[in-house]
CSV table of C-alpha atoms in Angstrom, one decimal:
chain,number,residue,atom,x,y,z
A,1,MET,CA,-20.7,-17.3,-0.4
A,2,GLU,CA,-21.5,-14.8,2.4
A,3,ASP,CA,-18.5,-13.3,4.4
A,4,LYS,CA,-19.9,-14.8,7.6
A,5,GLU,CA,-19.7,-18.4,6.2
A,6,ILE,CA,-16.2,-17.7,4.9
A,7,LEU,CA,-15.0,-16.4,8.3
A,8,THR,CA,-16.6,-19.4,10.0
A,9,LYS,CA,-14.6,-21.7,7.8
A,10,ILE,CA,-11.4,-19.8,8.3
A,11,ARG,CA,-11.8,-20.1,12.1
A,12,GLU,CA,-12.3,-23.8,12.0
A,13,LYS,CA,-8.7,-25.2,11.9
A,14,GLU,CA,-9.7,-28.0,9.7
A,15,TYR,CA,-11.2,-25.7,7.0
A,16,ARG,CA,-8.9,-22.8,7.5
A,17,GLU,CA,-7.1,-23.0,4.1
A,18,THR,CA,-10.3,-23.7,2.2
A,19,GLY,CA,-12.0,-20.8,3.7
A,20,PHE,CA,-9.0,-18.5,3.0
A,21,SER,CA,-8.9,-19.7,-0.6
A,22,LEU,CA,-12.7,-18.8,-0.9
A,23,LEU,CA,-11.9,-15.3,0.5
A,24,VAL,CA,-9.1,-14.7,-1.9
A,25,LYS,CA,-11.3,-15.8,-4.9
A,26,LYS,CA,-14.1,-13.6,-3.8
A,27,TYR,CA,-12.0,-10.4,-3.3
A,28,GLN,CA,-8.9,-10.8,-5.5
A,29,GLN,CA,-10.3,-9.0,-8.6
A,30,ARG,CA,-11.8,-6.0,-6.9
A,31,ILE,CA,-8.7,-5.5,-4.6
A,32,TYR,CA,-6.4,-6.0,-7.5
A,33,TRP,CA,-8.0,-3.2,-9.6
A,34,HIS,CA,-8.1,-1.0,-6.6
A,35,ILE,CA,-4.2,-1.4,-6.2
A,36,ARG,CA,-3.6,-1.3,-9.9
A,37,LYS,CA,-5.2,2.0,-10.5
A,38,MET,CA,-2.9,3.5,-7.8
A,39,VAL,CA,0.4,2.0,-8.8
A,40,ILE,CA,-0.2,1.6,-12.6
A,41,ASP,CA,2.2,-1.3,-13.2
A,42,HIS,CA,0.9,-4.8,-13.2
A,43,ASP,CA,4.0,-6.4,-11.5
A,44,ASP,CA,3.8,-3.8,-8.7
A,45,ALA,CA,0.1,-4.4,-8.4
A,46,ASP,CA,0.7,-8.2,-8.2
A,47,ASP,CA,3.4,-7.8,-5.4
A,48,ILE,CA,1.1,-5.5,-3.4
A,49,LEU,CA,-1.9,-7.8,-4.0
A,50,GLN,CA,0.1,-10.8,-2.5
A,51,GLU,CA,1.3,-8.7,0.5
A,52,VAL,CA,-2.4,-7.6,1.2
A,53,PHE,CA,-3.6,-11.2,1.3
A,54,ILE,CA,-0.7,-12.3,3.3
A,55,LYS,CA,-1.5,-9.6,5.9
A,56,VAL,CA,-5.2,-10.8,5.8
A,57,TRP,CA,-4.0,-14.3,6.4
A,58,LYS,CA,-1.8,-13.1,9.4
A,59,GLY,CA,-4.4,-10.8,10.8
A,60,ILE,CA,-7.7,-12.6,10.3
A,61,ASP,CA,-7.7,-14.1,13.8
A,62,LYS,CA,-7.6,-10.6,15.1
A,63,PHE,CA,-10.2,-9.3,12.9
A,64,ARG,CA,-13.0,-8.2,15.3
A,65,GLU,CA,-15.7,-7.7,12.7
A,66,ASP,CA,-16.2,-4.0,13.8
A,67,SER,CA,-16.3,-3.4,10.0
A,68,SER,CA,-17.2,-5.7,7.2
A,69,LEU,CA,-14.6,-8.0,5.8
A,70,TYR,CA,-14.8,-6.2,2.5
A,71,THR,CA,-14.1,-2.8,4.2
A,72,TRP,CA,-11.2,-4.4,6.2
A,73,ILE,CA,-9.4,-5.9,3.1
A,74,TYR,CA,-9.9,-2.7,1.2
A,75,ARG,CA,-8.3,-0.6,4.1
A,76,ILE,CA,-5.3,-3.0,4.1
A,77,ALA,CA,-5.0,-2.6,0.2
A,78,THR,CA,-5.4,1.1,0.5
A,79,HIS,CA,-2.6,1.4,3.1
A,80,GLU,CA,-0.3,-1.0,1.3
A,81,SER,CA,-0.8,1.0,-2.0
A,82,LEU,CA,-0.2,4.3,-0.3
A,83,ASN,CA,2.8,3.0,1.6
A,84,TYR,CA,4.3,1.7,-1.5
A,85,LEU,CA,4.1,5.1,-3.2
A,86,ASN,CA,5.4,6.8,-0.1
A,87,ARG,CA,8.3,4.4,0.3
A,88,LYS,CA,9.1,4.9,-3.5
A,89,ARG,CA,9.4,8.6,-2.9
A,90,ARG,CA,11.4,8.3,0.3
A,91,ARG,CA,13.8,5.7,-0.8
A,92,SER,CA,14.4,7.2,-4.2
A,93,MET,CA,14.5,10.7,-2.6
A,94,PHE,CA,12.3,11.7,-5.6
A,95,SER,CA,10.0,14.7,-5.3
A,96,LEU,CA,6.2,14.2,-5.7
A,97,ASP,CA,6.5,15.1,-9.4
A,98,ASP,CA,9.2,12.7,-10.1
A,99,VAL,CA,7.4,9.7,-8.9
A,100,ASN,CA,4.2,10.8,-10.7
A,101,GLN,CA,6.3,11.3,-13.9
A,102,GLU,CA,7.7,7.7,-13.4
A,103,LEU,CA,4.1,6.5,-13.1
A,104,SER,CA,3.3,8.4,-16.2
A,105,ARG,CA,6.2,6.8,-18.1
A,106,LYS,CA,5.0,3.4,-17.0
A,107,LEU,CA,1.5,4.3,-18.5
A,108,ASP,CA,3.3,4.7,-21.9
A,109,GLN,CA,5.8,1.8,-21.5
A,110,SER,CA,4.6,-1.0,-19.2
A,111,SER,CA,3.3,-4.2,-20.7
A,112,HIS,CA,-0.4,-4.9,-20.1
A,113,ILE,CA,-1.5,-1.3,-20.8
A,114,ASP,CA,-3.5,-0.8,-23.9
A,115,GLY,CA,-6.1,1.9,-24.0
A,116,THR,CA,-7.7,4.5,-26.2
A,117,GLU,CA,-6.3,8.0,-26.5
A,118,ILE,CA,-9.0,9.3,-24.0
A,119,GLN,CA,-8.4,6.6,-21.6
A,120,MET,CA,-4.7,7.3,-21.4
A,121,LYS,CA,-5.2,11.0,-21.2
A,122,LEU,CA,-7.5,10.5,-18.2
A,123,GLN,CA,-5.0,8.3,-16.5
A,124,LYS,CA,-2.3,11.1,-17.1
A,125,ALA,CA,-4.6,13.7,-15.7
A,126,LEU,CA,-5.2,11.5,-12.6
A,127,LEU,CA,-1.5,11.4,-12.0
A,128,LYS,CA,-1.5,15.2,-11.6
A,129,LEU,CA,-3.6,14.7,-8.4
A,130,PRO,CA,-2.2,14.0,-4.9
A,131,ASP,CA,-2.4,10.2,-4.1
A,132,LYS,CA,-5.2,10.5,-1.6
A,133,GLN,CA,-7.3,12.6,-3.9
A,134,ARG,CA,-6.7,10.1,-6.8
A,135,LEU,CA,-7.6,7.3,-4.5
A,136,VAL,CA,-10.9,8.9,-3.7
A,137,PHE,CA,-11.6,9.6,-7.3
A,138,ASN,CA,-10.9,6.1,-8.4
A,139,MET,CA,-13.3,4.6,-5.7
A,140,LYS,CA,-16.0,7.0,-6.6
A,141,TYR,CA,-15.7,7.3,-10.3
A,142,PHE,CA,-14.5,4.0,-11.5
A,143,ASP,CA,-15.7,1.6,-8.8
A,144,ASP,CA,-19.0,3.4,-8.2
A,145,MET,CA,-18.6,3.2,-4.5
A,146,LYS,CA,-20.9,5.2,-2.1
A,147,TYR,CA,-19.4,7.9,-0.1
A,148,GLU,CA,-20.4,6.0,3.1
A,149,GLU,CA,-18.4,3.1,1.9
A,150,ILE,CA,-15.3,5.2,1.0
A,151,SER,CA,-15.7,6.9,4.4
A,152,ALA,CA,-15.6,3.6,6.2
A,153,ILE,CA,-12.4,2.6,4.3
A,154,THR,CA,-10.6,5.9,4.6
A,155,ASP,CA,-11.8,7.1,8.0
A,156,THR,CA,-12.8,10.5,6.4
A,157,SER,CA,-16.0,12.3,6.7
A,158,VAL,CA,-18.5,12.1,3.9
A,159,GLY,CA,-18.4,15.9,3.6
A,160,GLY,CA,-14.5,15.8,3.2
A,161,LEU,CA,-14.9,13.2,0.6
A,162,LYS,CA,-17.4,15.0,-1.5
A,163,ALA,CA,-15.2,18.1,-1.4
A,164,SER,CA,-12.1,16.0,-2.4
A,165,TYR,CA,-14.0,14.4,-5.3
A,166,HIS,CA,-15.4,17.7,-6.5
A,167,HIS,CA,-11.9,19.2,-6.6
A,168,ALA,CA,-10.5,16.2,-8.4
A,169,VAL,CA,-13.2,16.3,-11.0
A,170,LYS,CA,-12.7,20.0,-11.6
A,171,LYS,CA,-8.9,19.6,-12.0
A,172,ILE,CA,-9.3,16.7,-14.4
A,173,GLU,CA,-11.8,18.4,-16.5
A,174,GLU,CA,-9.6,21.4,-16.7
A,175,TYR,CA,-6.6,19.3,-17.6
A,176,LEU,CA,-8.6,17.4,-20.4
A,177,THR,CA,-9.9,20.7,-21.8
A,178,ARG,CA,-6.5,22.4,-21.7
A,179,ASP,CA,-4.3,19.7,-23.2
B,1,MET,CA,-14.4,18.7,-21.4
B,2,LYS,CA,-16.9,17.0,-19.0
B,3,LEU,CA,-16.3,13.7,-17.4
B,4,ASP,CA,-19.0,11.2,-18.0
B,5,ASP,CA,-19.7,7.4,-17.9
B,6,ASN,CA,-18.0,7.0,-21.3
B,7,HIS,CA,-14.6,7.5,-19.7
B,8,LYS,CA,-15.0,4.7,-17.0
B,9,LYS,CA,-13.0,2.1,-18.8
B,10,THR,CA,-9.3,1.9,-18.0
B,11,PRO,CA,-6.3,1.0,-20.2
B,12,PHE,CA,-5.1,-1.6,-17.8
B,13,ARG,CA,-4.8,-5.3,-18.9
B,14,ILE,CA,-3.8,-8.3,-17.1
B,15,PRO,CA,-1.8,-11.5,-18.3
B,16,ASP,CA,-3.9,-14.4,-19.4
B,17,GLN,CA,-5.2,-16.6,-16.6
B,18,TYR,CA,-3.9,-14.0,-14.0
B,19,PHE,CA,-6.8,-14.5,-11.6
B,20,GLU,CA,-7.2,-18.2,-12.2
B,21,GLU,CA,-3.6,-18.8,-11.1
B,22,PHE,CA,-3.3,-16.1,-8.4
B,23,PRO,CA,-4.8,-18.1,-5.6
B,24,ASP,CA,-2.4,-21.1,-6.2
B,25,ARG,CA,0.6,-18.7,-6.4
B,26,LEU,CA,-0.4,-17.0,-3.2
B,27,GLY,CA,-1.0,-20.2,-1.4
B,28,LYS,CA,2.4,-21.5,-2.4
B,29,ARG,CA,4.1,-18.4,-1.1
B,30,ILE,CA,2.2,-18.6,2.2
B,31,ARG,CA,3.2,-22.3,2.6
B,32,GLU,CA,6.8,-21.5,1.8
B,33,GLU,CA,7.0,-18.6,4.3
B,34,SER,CA,5.3,-20.8,7.0
B,35,GLY,CA,7.8,-23.5,6.4
B,36,LYS,CA,10.9,-21.2,6.1
B,37,GLY,CA,10.1,-19.1,9.2
B,38,GLY,CA,9.0,-22.0,11.4
B,39,GLY,CA,5.6,-20.4,11.9
B,40,LYS,CA,6.5,-17.0,10.6
B,41,LEU,CA,2.9,-16.4,9.7
B,42,VAL,CA,2.1,-16.1,13.4
B,43,SER,CA,2.5,-12.6,14.5
B,44,LEU,CA,4.8,-11.6,17.4
B,45,PRO,CA,2.9,-10.4,20.4
B,46,ALA,CA,2.0,-6.7,20.3
B,47,PHE,CA,4.3,-5.7,23.2
B,48,ILE,CA,7.2,-7.2,21.5
B,49,LYS,CA,6.4,-5.4,18.3
B,50,MET,CA,6.1,-2.1,20.2
B,51,GLY,CA,9.4,-2.8,21.9
B,52,ILE,CA,11.0,-3.2,18.5
B,53,ALA,CA,9.4,0.0,17.2
B,54,ALA,CA,10.6,1.9,20.3
B,55,SER,CA,14.0,0.5,20.1
B,56,PHE,CA,14.3,1.5,16.4
B,57,LEU,CA,12.9,4.9,17.1
B,58,VAL,CA,15.6,5.4,19.7
B,59,LEU,CA,18.3,4.1,17.2
B,60,ILE,CA,17.1,6.6,14.5
B,61,THR,CA,17.1,9.5,17.0
B,62,PHE,CA,20.5,8.7,18.4
B,63,GLY,CA,21.8,7.8,15.0
B,64,ILE,CA,20.8,11.2,13.6
B,65,PHE,CA,22.2,12.9,16.6
B,66,HIS,CA,25.6,11.1,16.1
B,67,LEU,CA,25.6,11.6,12.4
B,68,THR,CA,24.9,15.4,12.8
B,69,SER,CA,27.5,15.7,15.4
B,70,GLY,CA,30.0,14.3,13.0
B,71,ASP,CA,31.7,11.9,15.3
B,72,ARG,CA,30.1,8.6,14.2
B,73,SER,CA,29.9,6.8,10.9
B,74,ALA,CA,26.8,4.8,9.8
B,75,ASP,CA,28.8,1.6,10.4
B,76,GLN,CA,29.7,2.7,13.9
B,77,MET,CA,26.1,3.6,14.6
B,78,LEU,CA,24.8,0.2,13.3
B,79,ALA,CA,27.5,-1.7,15.2
B,80,LYS,CA,26.0,-0.3,18.5
B,81,ILE,CA,22.8,-2.3,17.7
B,82,PRO,CA,22.6,-5.8,18.8
B,83,THR,CA,22.5,-8.1,15.8
B,84,GLU,CA,19.4,-9.9,17.0
B,85,SER,CA,17.4,-6.5,17.3
B,86,LEU,CA,18.4,-5.7,13.7
B,87,LEU,CA,17.4,-9.1,12.4
B,88,VAL,CA,14.2,-9.1,14.2
B,89,TYR,CA,13.4,-5.5,12.9
B,90,LEU,CA,14.3,-6.4,9.3
B,91,GLU,CA,12.3,-9.5,9.4
B,92,GLU,CA,9.3,-7.8,10.8
B,93,SER,CA,9.6,-4.8,8.4
B,94,GLU,CA,10.4,-6.9,5.5
B,95,MET,CA,13.2,-4.3,4.8
B,96,SER,CA,16.4,-5.7,3.3
B,97,PHE,CA,19.8,-4.9,4.9
B,98,ASP,CA,20.7,-3.1,1.7
B,99,GLU,CA,17.6,-0.9,2.0
B,100,LEU,CA,18.4,0.0,5.5
B,101,MET,CA,22.0,1.0,4.5
B,102,GLU,CA,20.4,3.0,1.7
B,103,THR,CA,18.4,4.9,4.2
B,104,VAL,CA,21.4,5.6,6.3
B,105,ASP,CA,23.4,6.8,3.1
B,106,ALA,CA,20.6,9.1,2.4
B,107,GLU,CA,20.8,10.6,5.7
B,108,LEU,CA,24.6,11.1,5.3
B,109,ILE,CA,24.1,13.3,2.3
B,110,VAL,CA,21.7,15.8,3.9
B,111,PRO,CA,23.4,19.2,3.4
B,112,ASP,CA,23.3,20.8,6.8
B,113,GLY,CA,23.6,17.5,8.5
B,114,ASN,CA,20.2,17.9,10.2
B,115,LEU,CA,17.8,15.5,8.7
B,116,MET,CA,14.8,16.9,10.4
B,117,GLU,CA,15.4,20.5,9.6
B,118,SER,CA,16.3,19.5,6.0
B,119,GLY,CA,12.6,18.7,5.5
B,120,LEU,CA,13.4,15.4,3.7
B,121,ILE,CA,12.1,13.3,6.6
B,122,SER,CA,10.0,14.7,9.3
B,123,ASP,CA,9.3,13.4,12.8
B,124,GLU,CA,5.9,12.4,11.7
B,125,GLU,CA,7.2,10.5,8.7
B,126,ILE,CA,9.6,8.4,10.7
B,127,GLU,CA,7.0,7.7,13.2
B,128,ASN,CA,4.6,6.7,10.5
B,129,GLU,CA,7.1,4.5,8.7
B,130,LEU,CA,7.6,2.6,12.0
B,131,ILE,CA,3.9,2.3,12.6
B,132,GLU,CA,3.3,1.4,9.0
B,133,ASP,CA,5.9,-1.3,8.9
B,134,ILE,CA,5.2,-2.9,12.3
B,135,ILE,CA,1.5,-2.5,13.3
B,136,THR,CA,-0.8,-4.4,11.2
B,137,ASP,CA,-4.3,-3.9,12.5
B,138,TYR,CA,-4.9,-1.2,10.0
B,139,GLU,CA,-7.0,1.1,12.2
B,140,LEU,CA,-5.0,4.3,11.8
B,141,GLU,CA,-6.1,7.8,11.0
B,142,PHE,CA,-6.5,8.6,7.4
B,143,GLU,CA,-6.5,12.2,6.3
B,144,ILE,CA,-7.4,13.7,2.9
């Protein structure tokens, strides 16, 4: 179903919940995987996914359609994921490396993680990157998003994104070659 | 080693039926929150949110001043804030009281007493935390 039809349903009081259910079913997988790649752990990703859709539910009446529904939900998910990582750092008073080491440990120990050696190595290499660079890399490499789409979500210039992705790829290839 | 399309699979897995069950779990949580809060899913007007944010910014600023001047405890500082304001803030920010107290405790153990100069929390971070927690329109600047 098209976003326009979903939004129309949500805006009719009688069909609001049905419309919202359609929205959740349409976007839950893409948004979940976007979050999961940032926070690694399934339970954390599940919590954040719920928060994202609760914020969508609360804010949908204020959504002005300046951007597409897809971009708007992605933006919320991006902010929630980055906020989660920032809060984790601030509240635990961990340094950048400590939180990333914790995420790295989760890669080894959490349930619902089962990959080949190279898949695990790539994820560990990604955890060496700053959060925002990792985010851009995930959207470009894993999700095959266009720079223009990433730009709309992150409010960053296409040039800046290209540079960020280029640096990320270089660092990851160095890491994979070295270790 | 060059990255190519062969590396695009991730090691992440999900529990059985996760996506089939998620919409129902979410719907249940939204209904519970709506019932519990007597319409909690309806946001407060923007001017009230901004008022709460401003109040909390003032609280933090004065709190840090008092903490660094060594004549106030965290309990005394929090006692100065009307209970309703704290409850509204906690509800809006979804921060628990324990987490609020943890934040205050963290401030108390800053070596030279000056949280800003310690580099642990900058002006910008405090401001961002307030904005992130309270404003939900997600049209903020994002820098790489």
